[in-house]
GROMACS .gro file of N, CA and C in nm:
model
  537
    1MET      N    1 -17.838  -2.075   7.977
    1MET     CA    2 -17.808  -2.094   7.863
    1MET      C    3 -17.829  -1.997   7.775
    2LEU      N    4 -17.754  -1.966   7.689
    2LEU     CA    5 -17.721  -1.844   7.598
    2LEU      C    6 -17.730  -1.890   7.456
    3SER      N    7 -17.823  -1.900   7.366
    3SER     CA    8 -17.835  -1.937   7.229
    3SER      C    9 -17.850  -1.819   7.127
    4GLY      N   10 -17.804  -1.842   7.025
    4GLY     CA   11 -17.825  -1.779   6.896
    4GLY      C   12 -17.969  -1.829   6.823
    5ASP      N   13 -18.027  -1.964   6.846
    5ASP     CA   14 -18.117  -2.022   6.796
    5ASP      C   15 -18.259  -1.952   6.819
    6ARG      N   16 -18.369  -1.980   6.736
    6ARG     CA   17 -18.493  -1.944   6.774
    6ARG      C   18 -18.541  -1.984   6.901
    7PRO      N   19 -18.621  -1.915   6.979
    7PRO     CA   20 -18.674  -1.953   7.091
    7PRO      C   21 -18.714  -2.082   7.132
    8GLU      N   22 -18.777  -2.119   7.010
    8GLU     CA   23 -18.859  -2.281   7.034
    8GLU      C   24 -18.756  -2.370   7.049
    9VAL      N   25 -18.626  -2.372   6.921
    9VAL     CA   26 -18.515  -2.453   6.960
    9VAL      C   27 -18.454  -2.466   7.083
   10ALA      N   28 -18.431  -2.335   7.137
   10ALA     CA   29 -18.379  -2.310   7.248
   10ALA      C   30 -18.439  -2.377   7.371
   11ALA      N   31 -18.584  -2.377   7.369
   11ALA     CA   32 -18.641  -2.417   7.469
   11ALA      C   33 -18.638  -2.569   7.472
   12THR      N   34 -18.658  -2.631   7.346
   12THR     CA   35 -18.620  -2.778   7.349
   12THR      C   36 -18.490  -2.826   7.416
   13VAL      N   37 -18.385  -2.759   7.353
   13VAL     CA   38 -18.252  -2.768   7.387
   13VAL      C   39 -18.252  -2.783   7.554
   14ALA      N   40 -18.290  -2.665   7.616
   14ALA     CA   41 -18.270  -2.625   7.754
   14ALA      C   42 -18.360  -2.752   7.832
   15SER      N   43 -18.470  -2.761   7.776
   15SER     CA   44 -18.567  -2.872   7.865
   15SER      C   45 -18.479  -3.026   7.857
   16ALA      N   46 -18.435  -3.041   7.744
   16ALA     CA   47 -18.355  -3.194   7.718
   16ALA      C   48 -18.221  -3.179   7.838
   17CYS      N   49 -18.162  -3.075   7.839
   17CYS     CA   50 -18.055  -3.067   7.907
   17CYS      C   51 -18.104  -3.018   8.076
   18GLY      N   52 -18.222  -2.992   8.104
   18GLY     CA   53 -18.228  -2.987   8.239
   18GLY      C   54 -18.201  -2.850   8.291
   19VAL      N   55 -18.215  -2.748   8.170
   19VAL     CA   56 -18.174  -2.592   8.211
   19VAL      C   57 -18.301  -2.547   8.214
   20GLY      N   58 -18.313  -2.472   8.350
   20GLY     CA   59 -18.419  -2.363   8.378
   20GLY      C   60 -18.458  -2.232   8.298
   21GLU      N   61 -18.304  -2.169   8.283
   21GLU     CA   62 -18.315  -2.039   8.248
   21GLU      C   63 -18.234  -2.046   8.098
   22TYR      N   64 -18.311  -1.947   8.030
   22TYR     CA   65 -18.226  -1.960   7.885
   22TYR      C   66 -18.281  -1.822   7.814
   23GLN      N   67 -18.181  -1.792   7.731
   23GLN     CA   68 -18.211  -1.699   7.653
   23GLN      C   69 -18.187  -1.741   7.510
   24ALA      N   70 -18.272  -1.697   7.415
   24ALA     CA   71 -18.280  -1.718   7.279
   24ALA      C   72 -18.272  -1.609   7.176
   25GLY      N   73 -18.206  -1.630   7.046
   25GLY     CA   74 -18.173  -1.547   6.965
   25GLY      C   75 -18.072  -1.449   7.010
   26MET      N   76 -17.977  -1.480   7.072
   26MET     CA   77 -17.846  -1.405   7.088
   26MET      C   78 -17.759  -1.368   6.997
   27LEU      N   79 -17.694  -1.259   6.988
   27LEU     CA   80 -17.557  -1.239   6.899
   27LEU      C   81 -17.463  -1.277   6.983
   28PRO      N   82 -17.345  -1.298   6.914
   28PRO     CA   83 -17.211  -1.319   6.970
   28PRO      C   84 -17.188  -1.223   7.077
   29ALA      N   85 -17.188  -1.076   7.070
   29ALA     CA   86 -17.170  -0.989   7.165
   29ALA      C   87 -17.261  -0.973   7.263
   30ASP      N   88 -17.369  -1.018   7.271
   30ASP     CA   89 -17.489  -1.034   7.349
   30ASP      C   90 -17.417  -1.145   7.464
   31LYS      N   91 -17.412  -1.257   7.407
   31LYS     CA   92 -17.346  -1.371   7.494
   31LYS      C   93 -17.239  -1.308   7.583
   32ALA      N   94 -17.150  -1.238   7.513
   32ALA     CA   95 -17.004  -1.220   7.600
   32ALA      C   96 -17.049  -1.085   7.699
   33GLU      N   97 -17.150  -1.008   7.662
   33GLU     CA   98 -17.209  -0.920   7.746
   33GLU      C   99 -17.265  -0.963   7.892
   34VAL      N  100 -17.358  -1.084   7.883
   34VAL     CA  101 -17.432  -1.166   7.982
   34VAL      C  102 -17.327  -1.206   8.046
   35ILE      N  103 -17.228  -1.276   8.008
   35ILE     CA  104 -17.091  -1.322   8.087
   35ILE      C  105 -17.027  -1.221   8.163
   36ALA      N  106 -16.986  -1.114   8.116
   36ALA     CA  107 -16.949  -0.995   8.164
   36ALA      C  108 -17.018  -0.964   8.288
   37GLY      N  109 -17.149  -0.961   8.261
   37GLY     CA  110 -17.224  -0.908   8.385
   37GLY      C  111 -17.233  -1.012   8.479
   38MET      N  112 -17.233  -1.127   8.464
   38MET     CA  113 -17.187  -1.228   8.577
   38MET      C  114 -17.103  -1.229   8.632
   39GLN      N  115 -16.981  -1.192   8.560
   39GLN     CA  116 -16.839  -1.159   8.640
   39GLN      C  117 -16.835  -1.050   8.705
   40ALA      N  118 -16.919  -0.953   8.667
   40ALA     CA  119 -16.935  -0.828   8.768
   40ALA      C  120 -16.984  -0.848   8.864
   41GLN      N  121 -17.082  -0.959   8.881
   41GLN     CA  122 -17.158  -0.972   9.011
   41GLN      C  123 -17.067  -1.068   9.097
   42GLY      N  124 -16.946  -1.099   9.047
   42GLY     CA  125 -16.865  -1.198   9.158
   42GLY      C  126 -16.859  -1.327   9.100
   43HIS      N  127 -16.927  -1.373   8.993
   43HIS     CA  128 -16.964  -1.509   8.972
   43HIS      C  129 -16.831  -1.570   8.873
   44THR      N  130 -16.809  -1.687   8.901
   44THR     CA  131 -16.686  -1.741   8.799
   44THR      C  132 -16.751  -1.783   8.685
   45VAL      N  133 -16.753  -1.796   8.548
   45VAL     CA  134 -16.831  -1.832   8.470
   45VAL      C  135 -16.752  -1.916   8.341
   46ALA      N  136 -16.813  -2.021   8.332
   46ALA     CA  137 -16.773  -2.119   8.238
   46ALA      C  138 -16.869  -2.115   8.122
   47MET      N  139 -16.815  -2.117   8.014
   47MET     CA  140 -16.918  -2.092   7.866
   47MET      C  141 -16.864  -2.237   7.784
   48VAL      N  142 -16.954  -2.300   7.737
   48VAL     CA  143 -16.969  -2.423   7.676
   48VAL      C  144 -17.006  -2.388   7.509
   49GLY      N  145 -16.924  -2.395   7.414
   49GLY     CA  146 -16.987  -2.338   7.270
   49GLY      C  147 -16.919  -2.420   7.182
   50ASP      N  148 -16.968  -2.402   7.055
   50ASP     CA  149 -16.909  -2.497   6.959
   50ASP      C  150 -16.892  -2.413   6.812
   51GLY      N  151 -16.943  -2.306   6.807
   51GLY     CA  152 -16.935  -2.230   6.687
   51GLY      C  153 -16.868  -2.087   6.674
   52ILE      N  154 -16.859  -2.049   6.569
   52ILE     CA  155 -16.786  -1.902   6.549
   52ILE      C  156 -16.850  -1.809   6.661
   53ASN      N  157 -17.022  -1.801   6.636
   53ASN     CA  158 -17.075  -1.726   6.728
   53ASN      C  159 -17.065  -1.711   6.865
   54ASP      N  160 -17.010  -1.820   6.928
   54ASP     CA  161 -16.937  -1.853   7.065
   54ASP      C  162 -16.820  -1.819   7.094
   55ALA      N  163 -16.742  -1.772   7.010
   55ALA     CA  164 -16.608  -1.754   7.048
   55ALA      C  165 -16.588  -1.613   7.128
   56PRO      N  166 -16.670  -1.531   7.102
   56PRO     CA  167 -16.649  -1.415   7.183
   56PRO      C  168 -16.668  -1.414   7.329
   57ALA      N  169 -16.787  -1.504   7.358
   57ALA     CA  170 -16.822  -1.544   7.499
   57ALA      C  171 -16.724  -1.655   7.568
   58LEU      N  172 -16.689  -1.727   7.451
   58LEU     CA  173 -16.583  -1.813   7.505
   58LEU      C  174 -16.448  -1.745   7.556
   59ALA      N  175 -16.407  -1.632   7.475
   59ALA     CA  176 -16.282  -1.569   7.545
   59ALA      C  177 -16.317  -1.500   7.646
   60ARG      N  178 -16.430  -1.459   7.690
   60ARG     CA  179 -16.484  -1.354   7.815
   60ARG      C  180 -16.489  -1.447   7.915
   61ALA      N  181 -16.544  -1.576   7.903
   61ALA     CA  182 -16.564  -1.655   8.023
   61ALA      C  183 -16.409  -1.683   8.105
   62ASN      N  184 -16.436  -1.695   8.207
   62ASN     CA  185 -16.327  -1.764   8.311
   62ASN      C  186 -16.279  -1.897   8.257
   63VAL      N  187 -16.374  -1.970   8.230
   63VAL     CA  188 -16.328  -2.091   8.159
   63VAL      C  189 -16.421  -2.111   8.036
   64GLY      N  190 -16.351  -2.130   7.918
   64GLY     CA  191 -16.414  -2.152   7.806
   64GLY      C  192 -16.421  -2.296   7.766
   65ILE      N  193 -16.511  -2.355   7.723
   65ILE     CA  194 -16.509  -2.502   7.680
   65ILE      C  195 -16.552  -2.536   7.556
   66ALA      N  196 -16.485  -2.582   7.465
   66ALA     CA  197 -16.530  -2.587   7.340
   66ALA      C  198 -16.573  -2.735   7.306
   67MET      N  199 -16.656  -2.773   7.230
   67MET     CA  200 -16.697  -2.921   7.185
   67MET      C  201 -16.599  -2.943   7.070
   68GLY      N  202 -16.561  -3.073   7.087
   68GLY     CA  203 -16.460  -3.143   6.997
   68GLY      C  204 -16.510  -3.110   6.848
   69GLY      N  205 -16.614  -3.124   6.834
   69GLY     CA  206 -16.663  -3.102   6.680
   69GLY      C  207 -16.715  -2.967   6.623
   70GLY      N  208 -16.649  -2.858   6.717
   70GLY     CA  209 -16.680  -2.746   6.683
   70GLY      C  210 -16.605  -2.692   6.597
   71THR      N  211 -16.617  -2.545   6.567
   71THR     CA  212 -16.525  -2.496   6.484
   71THR      C  213 -16.419  -2.462   6.532
   72ASP      N  214 -16.296  -2.437   6.429
   72ASP     CA  215 -16.160  -2.419   6.456
   72ASP      C  216 -16.152  -2.292   6.555
   73ILE      N  217 -16.221  -2.181   6.504
   73ILE     CA  218 -16.223  -2.066   6.593
   73ILE      C  219 -16.256  -2.073   6.750
   74ALA      N  220 -16.381  -2.177   6.781
   74ALA     CA  221 -16.408  -2.208   6.883
   74ALA      C  222 -16.300  -2.280   6.980
   75ARG      N  223 -16.272  -2.392   6.923
   75ARG     CA  224 -16.160  -2.468   6.969
   75ARG      C  225 -16.026  -2.385   7.015
   76GLU      N  226 -15.982  -2.305   6.923
   76GLU     CA  227 -15.860  -2.219   6.975
   76GLU      C  228 -15.900  -2.105   7.061
   77THR      N  229 -16.004  -2.059   7.085
   77THR     CA  230 -16.034  -1.945   7.174
   77THR      C  231 -16.060  -2.034   7.314
   78ALA      N  232 -16.101  -2.147   7.317
   78ALA     CA  233 -16.134  -2.193   7.439
   78ALA      C  234 -16.032  -2.252   7.525
   79ASP      N  235 -16.044  -2.251   7.663
   79ASP     CA  236 -15.924  -2.291   7.739
   79ASP      C  237 -15.919  -2.436   7.735
   80VAL      N  238 -16.029  -2.510   7.715
   80VAL     CA  239 -16.062  -2.660   7.745
   80VAL      C  240 -16.115  -2.697   7.609
   81THR      N  241 -16.079  -2.826   7.551
   81THR     CA  242 -16.174  -2.866   7.398
   81THR      C  243 -16.186  -3.016   7.450
   82LEU      N  244 -16.321  -3.038   7.455
   82LEU     CA  245 -16.369  -3.173   7.472
   82LEU      C  246 -16.344  -3.275   7.369
   83MET      N  247 -16.339  -3.403   7.400
   83MET     CA  248 -16.265  -3.487   7.262
   83MET      C  249 -16.406  -3.509   7.179
   84ARG      N  250 -16.526  -3.521   7.256
   84ARG     CA  251 -16.644  -3.550   7.204
   84ARG      C  252 -16.761  -3.433   7.228
   85ASP      N  253 -16.840  -3.454   7.122
   85ASP     CA  254 -16.980  -3.372   7.115
   85ASP      C  255 -17.075  -3.403   7.225
   86ASP      N  256 -17.025  -3.418   7.356
   86ASP     CA  257 -17.114  -3.476   7.458
   86ASP      C  258 -17.103  -3.393   7.587
   87LEU      N  259 -17.206  -3.330   7.611
   87LEU     CA  260 -17.210  -3.241   7.716
   87LEU      C  261 -17.158  -3.308   7.852
   88ALA      N  262 -17.187  -3.438   7.890
   88ALA     CA  263 -17.139  -3.492   7.984
   88ALA      C  264 -16.976  -3.475   7.999
   89GLY      N  265 -16.920  -3.450   7.904
   89GLY     CA  266 -16.770  -3.453   7.913
   89GLY      C  267 -16.761  -3.315   8.000
   90VAL      N  268 -16.832  -3.216   8.017
   90VAL     CA  269 -16.810  -3.125   8.083
   90VAL      C  270 -16.801  -3.168   8.233
   91ALA      N  271 -16.905  -3.250   8.290
   91ALA     CA  272 -16.902  -3.282   8.417
   91ALA      C  273 -16.762  -3.371   8.442
   92THR      N  274 -16.741  -3.440   8.338
   92THR     CA  275 -16.605  -3.550   8.344
   92THR      C  276 -16.484  -3.444   8.380
   93ALA      N  277 -16.493  -3.347   8.286
   93ALA     CA  278 -16.370  -3.258   8.284
   93ALA      C  279 -16.373  -3.160   8.405
   94LEU      N  280 -16.480  -3.151   8.473
   94LEU     CA  281 -16.493  -3.071   8.601
   94LEU      C  282 -16.424  -3.158   8.722
   95ARG      N  283 -16.484  -3.276   8.694
   95ARG     CA  284 -16.423  -3.397   8.811
   95ARG      C  285 -16.271  -3.430   8.780
   96LEU      N  286 -16.223  -3.432   8.664
   96LEU     CA  287 -16.090  -3.453   8.658
   96LEU      C  288 -16.007  -3.318   8.713
   97SER      N  289 -16.046  -3.205   8.693
   97SER     CA  290 -15.968  -3.092   8.723
   97SER      C  291 -15.957  -3.093   8.870
   98ARG      N  292 -16.087  -3.122   8.937
   98ARG     CA  293 -16.093  -3.113   9.097
   98ARG      C  294 -15.974  -3.218   9.148
   99SER      N  295 -15.965  -3.363   9.084
   99SER     CA  296 -15.887  -3.449   9.117
   99SER      C  297 -15.749  -3.412   9.088
  100THR      N  298 -15.724  -3.360   8.988
  100THR     CA  299 -15.609  -3.289   8.962
  100THR      C  300 -15.529  -3.209   9.051
  101MET      N  301 -15.640  -3.090   9.108
  101MET     CA  302 -15.596  -2.992   9.198
  101MET      C  303 -15.552  -3.060   9.333
  102ARG      N  304 -15.673  -3.161   9.372
  102ARG     CA  305 -15.629  -3.237   9.498
  102ARG      C  306 -15.503  -3.297   9.494
  103THR      N  307 -15.462  -3.366   9.393
  103THR     CA  308 -15.344  -3.461   9.368
  103THR      C  309 -15.230  -3.332   9.360
  104ILE      N  310 -15.230  -3.229   9.330
  104ILE     CA  311 -15.095  -3.121   9.310
  104ILE      C  312 -15.121  -3.096   9.471
  105ARG      N  313 -15.205  -3.075   9.531
  105ARG     CA  314 -15.183  -3.003   9.696
  105ARG      C  315 -15.134  -3.115   9.766
  106GLN      N  316 -15.169  -3.269   9.733
  106GLN     CA  317 -15.110  -3.364   9.799
  106GLN      C  318 -14.949  -3.363   9.771
  107ASN      N  319 -14.925  -3.333   9.666
  107ASN     CA  320 -14.802  -3.343   9.600
  107ASN      C  321 -14.689  -3.254   9.685
  108LEU      N  322 -14.767  -3.114   9.679
  108LEU     CA  323 -14.689  -3.013   9.739
  108LEU      C  324 -14.675  -3.038   9.881
  109PHE      N  325 -14.761  -3.089   9.955
  109PHE     CA  326 -14.776  -3.108  10.109
  109PHE      C  327 -14.664  -3.205  10.140
  110TRP      N  328 -14.654  -3.305  10.037
  110TRP     CA  329 -14.559  -3.431  10.047
  110TRP      C  330 -14.402  -3.372  10.055
  111ALA      N  331 -14.404  -3.308   9.939
  111ALA     CA  332 -14.261  -3.245   9.919
  111ALA      C  333 -14.212  -3.147  10.028
  112PHE      N  334 -14.311  -3.038  10.051
  112PHE     CA  335 -14.278  -2.966  10.160
  112PHE      C  336 -14.242  -3.017  10.283
  113PHE      N  337 -14.339  -3.128  10.351
  113PHE     CA  338 -14.306  -3.187  10.472
  113PHE      C  339 -14.178  -3.256  10.462
  114TYR      N  340 -14.150  -3.351  10.365
  114TYR     CA  341 -14.035  -3.442  10.347
  114TYR      C  342 -13.899  -3.310  10.359
  115ASN      N  343 -13.916  -3.240  10.265
  115ASN     CA  344 -13.785  -3.152  10.235
  115ASN      C  345 -13.756  -3.079  10.388
  116THR      N  346 -13.864  -3.020  10.441
  116THR     CA  347 -13.862  -2.968  10.549
  116THR      C  348 -13.802  -3.058  10.677
  117LEU      N  349 -13.825  -3.183  10.677
  117LEU     CA  350 -13.775  -3.269  10.770
  117LEU      C  351 -13.650  -3.317  10.732
  118LEU      N  352 -13.592  -3.369  10.619
  118LEU     CA  353 -13.499  -3.429  10.615
  118LEU      C  354 -13.368  -3.335  10.535
  119ILE      N  355 -13.385  -3.221  10.488
  119ILE     CA  356 -13.280  -3.146  10.442
  119ILE      C  357 -13.212  -3.099  10.593
  120PRO      N  358 -13.265  -3.047  10.684
  120PRO     CA  359 -13.204  -3.032  10.794
  120PRO      C  360 -13.107  -3.147  10.862
  121VAL      N  361 -13.177  -3.238  10.831
  121VAL     CA  362 -13.103  -3.372  10.872
  121VAL      C  363 -12.979  -3.414  10.802
  122ALA      N  364 -12.973  -3.381  10.677
  122ALA     CA  365 -12.887  -3.411  10.579
  122ALA      C  366 -12.767  -3.311  10.600
  123ALA      N  367 -12.820  -3.160  10.649
  123ALA     CA  368 -12.693  -3.074  10.671
  123ALA      C  369 -12.679  -3.069  10.809
  124GLY      N  370 -12.663  -3.182  10.886
  124GLY     CA  371 -12.608  -3.200  10.996
  124GLY      C  372 -12.695  -3.155  11.138
  125ALA      N  373 -12.833  -3.129  11.134
  125ALA     CA  374 -12.892  -3.070  11.233
  125ALA      C  375 -12.894  -3.134  11.374
  126LEU      N  376 -12.859  -3.287  11.349
  126LEU     CA  377 -12.841  -3.389  11.415
  126LEU      C  378 -12.716  -3.395  11.510
  127TYR      N  379 -12.637  -3.317  11.439
  127TYR     CA  380 -12.484  -3.327  11.507
  127TYR      C  381 -12.465  -3.288  11.668
  128PRO      N  382 -12.535  -3.178  11.698
  128PRO     CA  383 -12.553  -3.120  11.834
  128PRO      C  384 -12.589  -3.227  11.915
  129VAL      N  385 -12.703  -3.308  11.867
  129VAL     CA  386 -12.740  -3.411  11.959
  129VAL      C  387 -12.628  -3.537  11.989
  130PHE      N  388 -12.580  -3.558  11.875
  130PHE     CA  389 -12.500  -3.655  11.887
  130PHE      C  390 -12.342  -3.627  11.962
  131ALA      N  391 -12.315  -3.513  11.938
  131ALA     CA  392 -12.201  -3.434  12.028
  131ALA      C  393 -12.259  -3.472  12.177
  132ALA      N  394 -12.383  -3.449  12.205
  132ALA     CA  395 -12.414  -3.427  12.356
  132ALA      C  396 -12.421  -3.569  12.398
  133VAL      N  397 -12.440  -3.683  12.335
  133VAL     CA  398 -12.443  -3.805  12.376
  133VAL      C  399 -12.332  -3.854  12.373
  134GLY      N  400 -12.214  -3.821  12.322
  134GLY     CA  401 -12.060  -3.858  12.316
  134GLY      C  402 -12.046  -3.918  12.182
  135GLY      N  403 -12.125  -3.884  12.070
  135GLY     CA  404 -12.104  -3.955  11.940
  135GLY      C  405 -12.214  -4.027  11.869
  136VAL      N  406 -12.193  -4.062  11.754
  136VAL     CA  407 -12.294  -4.130  11.706
  136VAL      C  408 -12.320  -4.248  11.756
  137PRO      N  409 -12.435  -4.309  11.808
  137PRO     CA  410 -12.450  -4.436  11.849
  137PRO      C  411 -12.425  -4.542  11.740
  138GLY      N  412 -12.352  -4.672  11.779
  138GLY     CA  413 -12.319  -4.758  11.696
  138GLY      C  414 -12.400  -4.815  11.583
  139GLY      N  415 -12.535  -4.827  11.616
  139GLY     CA  416 -12.639  -4.854  11.512
  139GLY      C  417 -12.682  -4.752  11.406
  140LEU      N  418 -12.623  -4.611  11.431
  140LEU     CA  419 -12.653  -4.549  11.344
  140LEU      C  420 -12.561  -4.500  11.258
  141THR      N  421 -12.446  -4.553  11.280
  141THR     CA  422 -12.295  -4.480  11.216
  141THR      C  423 -12.333  -4.543  11.054
  142PHE      N  424 -12.391  -4.632  11.005
  142PHE     CA  425 -12.426  -4.645  10.864
  142PHE      C  426 -12.484  -4.537  10.839
  143PHE      N  427 -12.602  -4.483  10.886
  143PHE     CA  428 -12.708  -4.378  10.844
  143PHE      C  429 -12.622  -4.242  10.844
  144PHE      N  430 -12.554  -4.214  10.950
  144PHE     CA  431 -12.486  -4.089  10.976
  144PHE      C  432 -12.347  -4.053  10.977
  145GLY      N  433 -12.256  -4.188  10.977
  145GLY     CA  434 -12.116  -4.185  10.962
  145GLY      C  435 -12.070  -4.136  11.092
  146GLU      N  436 -11.943  -4.121  11.109
  146GLU     CA  437 -11.888  -4.120  11.259
  146GLU      C  438 -11.896  -3.964  11.287
  147ALA      N  439 -11.918  -3.873  11.188
  147ALA     CA  440 -11.914  -3.723  11.209
  147ALA      C  441 -12.062  -3.690  11.256
  148GLY      N  442 -12.170  -3.766  11.219
  148GLY     CA  443 -12.295  -3.726  11.266
  148GLY      C  444 -12.388  -3.659  11.111
  149PHE      N  445 -12.333  -3.674  11.023
  149PHE     CA  446 -12.388  -3.612  10.896
  149PHE      C  447 -12.444  -3.732  10.817
  150LEU      N  448 -12.582  -3.708  10.749
  150LEU     CA  449 -12.622  -3.811  10.661
  150LEU      C  450 -12.534  -3.864  10.588
  151ASN      N  451 -12.555  -3.978  10.565
  151ASN     CA  452 -12.464  -4.061  10.450
  151ASN      C  453 -12.532  -3.996  10.310
  152PRO      N  454 -12.429  -3.934  10.225
  152PRO     CA  455 -12.464  -3.899  10.094
  152PRO      C  456 -12.541  -3.987  10.015
  153ILE      N  457 -12.526  -4.093  10.008
  153ILE     CA  458 -12.578  -4.215   9.928
  153ILE      C  459 -12.726  -4.225   9.974
  154LEU      N  460 -12.763  -4.235  10.098
  154LEU     CA  461 -12.866  -4.229  10.164
  154LEU      C  462 -12.959  -4.124  10.152
  155ALA      N  463 -12.883  -3.988  10.144
  155ALA     CA  464 -12.952  -3.886  10.105
  155ALA      C  465 -13.012  -3.883   9.974
  156ALA      N  466 -12.932  -3.910   9.883
  156ALA     CA  467 -12.980  -3.925   9.735
  156ALA      C  468 -13.079  -4.042   9.738
  157LEU      N  469 -13.083  -4.147   9.805
  157LEU     CA  470 -13.198  -4.256   9.786
  157LEU      C  471 -13.308  -4.179   9.861
  158ALA      N  472 -13.311  -4.112   9.953
  158ALA     CA  473 -13.434  -4.033  10.024
  158ALA      C  474 -13.504  -3.942   9.890
  159MET      N  475 -13.412  -3.882   9.847
  159MET     CA  476 -13.473  -3.775   9.744
  159MET      C  477 -13.523  -3.850   9.634
  160ALA      N  478 -13.480  -3.977   9.580
  160ALA     CA  479 -13.551  -4.042   9.463
  160ALA      C  480 -13.663  -4.092   9.536
  161PHE      N  481 -13.675  -4.157   9.656
  161PHE     CA  482 -13.803  -4.199   9.708
  161PHE      C  483 -13.891  -4.058   9.696
  162SER      N  484 -13.853  -3.959   9.728
  162SER     CA  485 -13.962  -3.855   9.743
  162SER      C  486 -14.030  -3.823   9.609
  163SER      N  487 -13.899  -3.821   9.489
  163SER     CA  488 -13.981  -3.821   9.356
  163SER      C  489 -14.046  -3.910   9.324
  164VAL      N  490 -14.046  -4.058   9.352
  164VAL     CA  491 -14.106  -4.155   9.310
  164VAL      C  492 -14.258  -4.137   9.371
  165SER      N  493 -14.249  -4.095   9.501
  165SER     CA  494 -14.366  -4.105   9.570
  165SER      C  495 -14.451  -3.974   9.508
  166VAL      N  496 -14.420  -3.879   9.477
  166VAL     CA  497 -14.469  -3.776   9.394
  166VAL      C  498 -14.554  -3.839   9.272
  167VAL      N  499 -14.462  -3.914   9.191
  167VAL     CA  500 -14.507  -3.962   9.055
  167VAL      C  501 -14.595  -4.059   9.066
  168SER      N  502 -14.586  -4.157   9.179
  168SER     CA  503 -14.676  -4.253   9.213
  168SER      C  504 -14.810  -4.188   9.252
  169ASN      N  505 -14.801  -4.093   9.320
  169ASN     CA  506 -14.945  -4.021   9.361
  169ASN      C  507 -15.005  -3.947   9.242
  170SER      N  508 -14.921  -3.897   9.147
  170SER     CA  509 -14.986  -3.852   9.030
  170SER      C  510 -15.030  -3.931   8.929
  171LEU      N  511 -14.974  -4.062   8.914
  171LEU     CA  512 -15.010  -4.156   8.851
  171LEU      C  513 -15.158  -4.226   8.873
  172ARG      N  514 -15.210  -4.195   8.991
  172ARG     CA  515 -15.342  -4.246   9.047
  172ARG      C  516 -15.436  -4.153   8.979
  173LEU      N  517 -15.419  -4.054   8.888
  173LEU     CA  518 -15.495  -3.994   8.811
  173LEU      C  519 -15.540  -4.089   8.721
  174ARG      N  520 -15.458  -4.162   8.672
  174ARG     CA  521 -15.526  -4.246   8.531
  174ARG      C  522 -15.607  -4.332   8.589
  175ARG      N  523 -15.629  -4.375   8.709
  175ARG     CA  524 -15.739  -4.460   8.748
  175ARG      C  525 -15.822  -4.402   8.826
  176ALA      N  526 -15.839  -4.272   8.827
  176ALA     CA  527 -15.968  -4.201   8.874
  176ALA      C  528 -16.099  -4.241   8.791
  177ASN      N  529 -16.198  -4.253   8.891
  177ASN     CA  530 -16.326  -4.288   8.843
  177ASN      C  531 -16.404  -4.155   8.831
  178LEU      N  532 -16.407  -4.117   8.666
  178LEU     CA  533 -16.478  -3.992   8.646
  178LEU      C  534 -16.607  -3.982   8.623
  179GLY      N  535 -16.662  -4.107   8.627
  179GLY     CA  536 -16.792  -4.126   8.553
  179GLY      C  537 -16.871  -4.110   8.645
   0.00000   0.00000   0.00000
C-alpha cells in the first residue's frame, strides 16, 4: 500500500484492509516511481486511488482503478472507475474481467469452429463426395439441392444461429455470480 498519509493513519488502514506491507508519507512522484520499479521487476501492477495525488501512479500502473467518489482527475486517469467507494469492488471487477475474457475466448472458439466446419460445406466441399456416390442422396436434397451445394437459406439460418449462440453466451455475464 502506497499512501501519502501519516504513518499512523497508513498503519491503521493497512491493518483494516489486511495489507502487510505499506509505505506512508509518499509524494505522487514517489508512488509512480515505486510502481515503475515493480514493473521493471516484471510485475503487472494495479493501482487503486481516489485523489489528485494518485493520478501519476494511476497513469503509470498497468491497470489504474479509481474509486467512484474520487477526484475528477483520478477518474479520468484511471482505466477502471468503480461505482462505489468500496474496496470490495476491486475484487468484483477482477472477477468480472476474468469472466469476460473467458466468454470472449469461448465465443472466438465457437465462431472459428463453426466457420471452419460450415463455410467449406456451403462452398461445395461435399460436391466430390456426392459425385462419387452418384449424386445427392434423396433425403439430403432439401439441404444441398441437386447440385450438392448448401441451400442458401439454410446457410443464412446457420449463420444467424451462430450469431445467436455467441450473443446468448455473452448474455450469461449478466447472471454471473461475482460476489
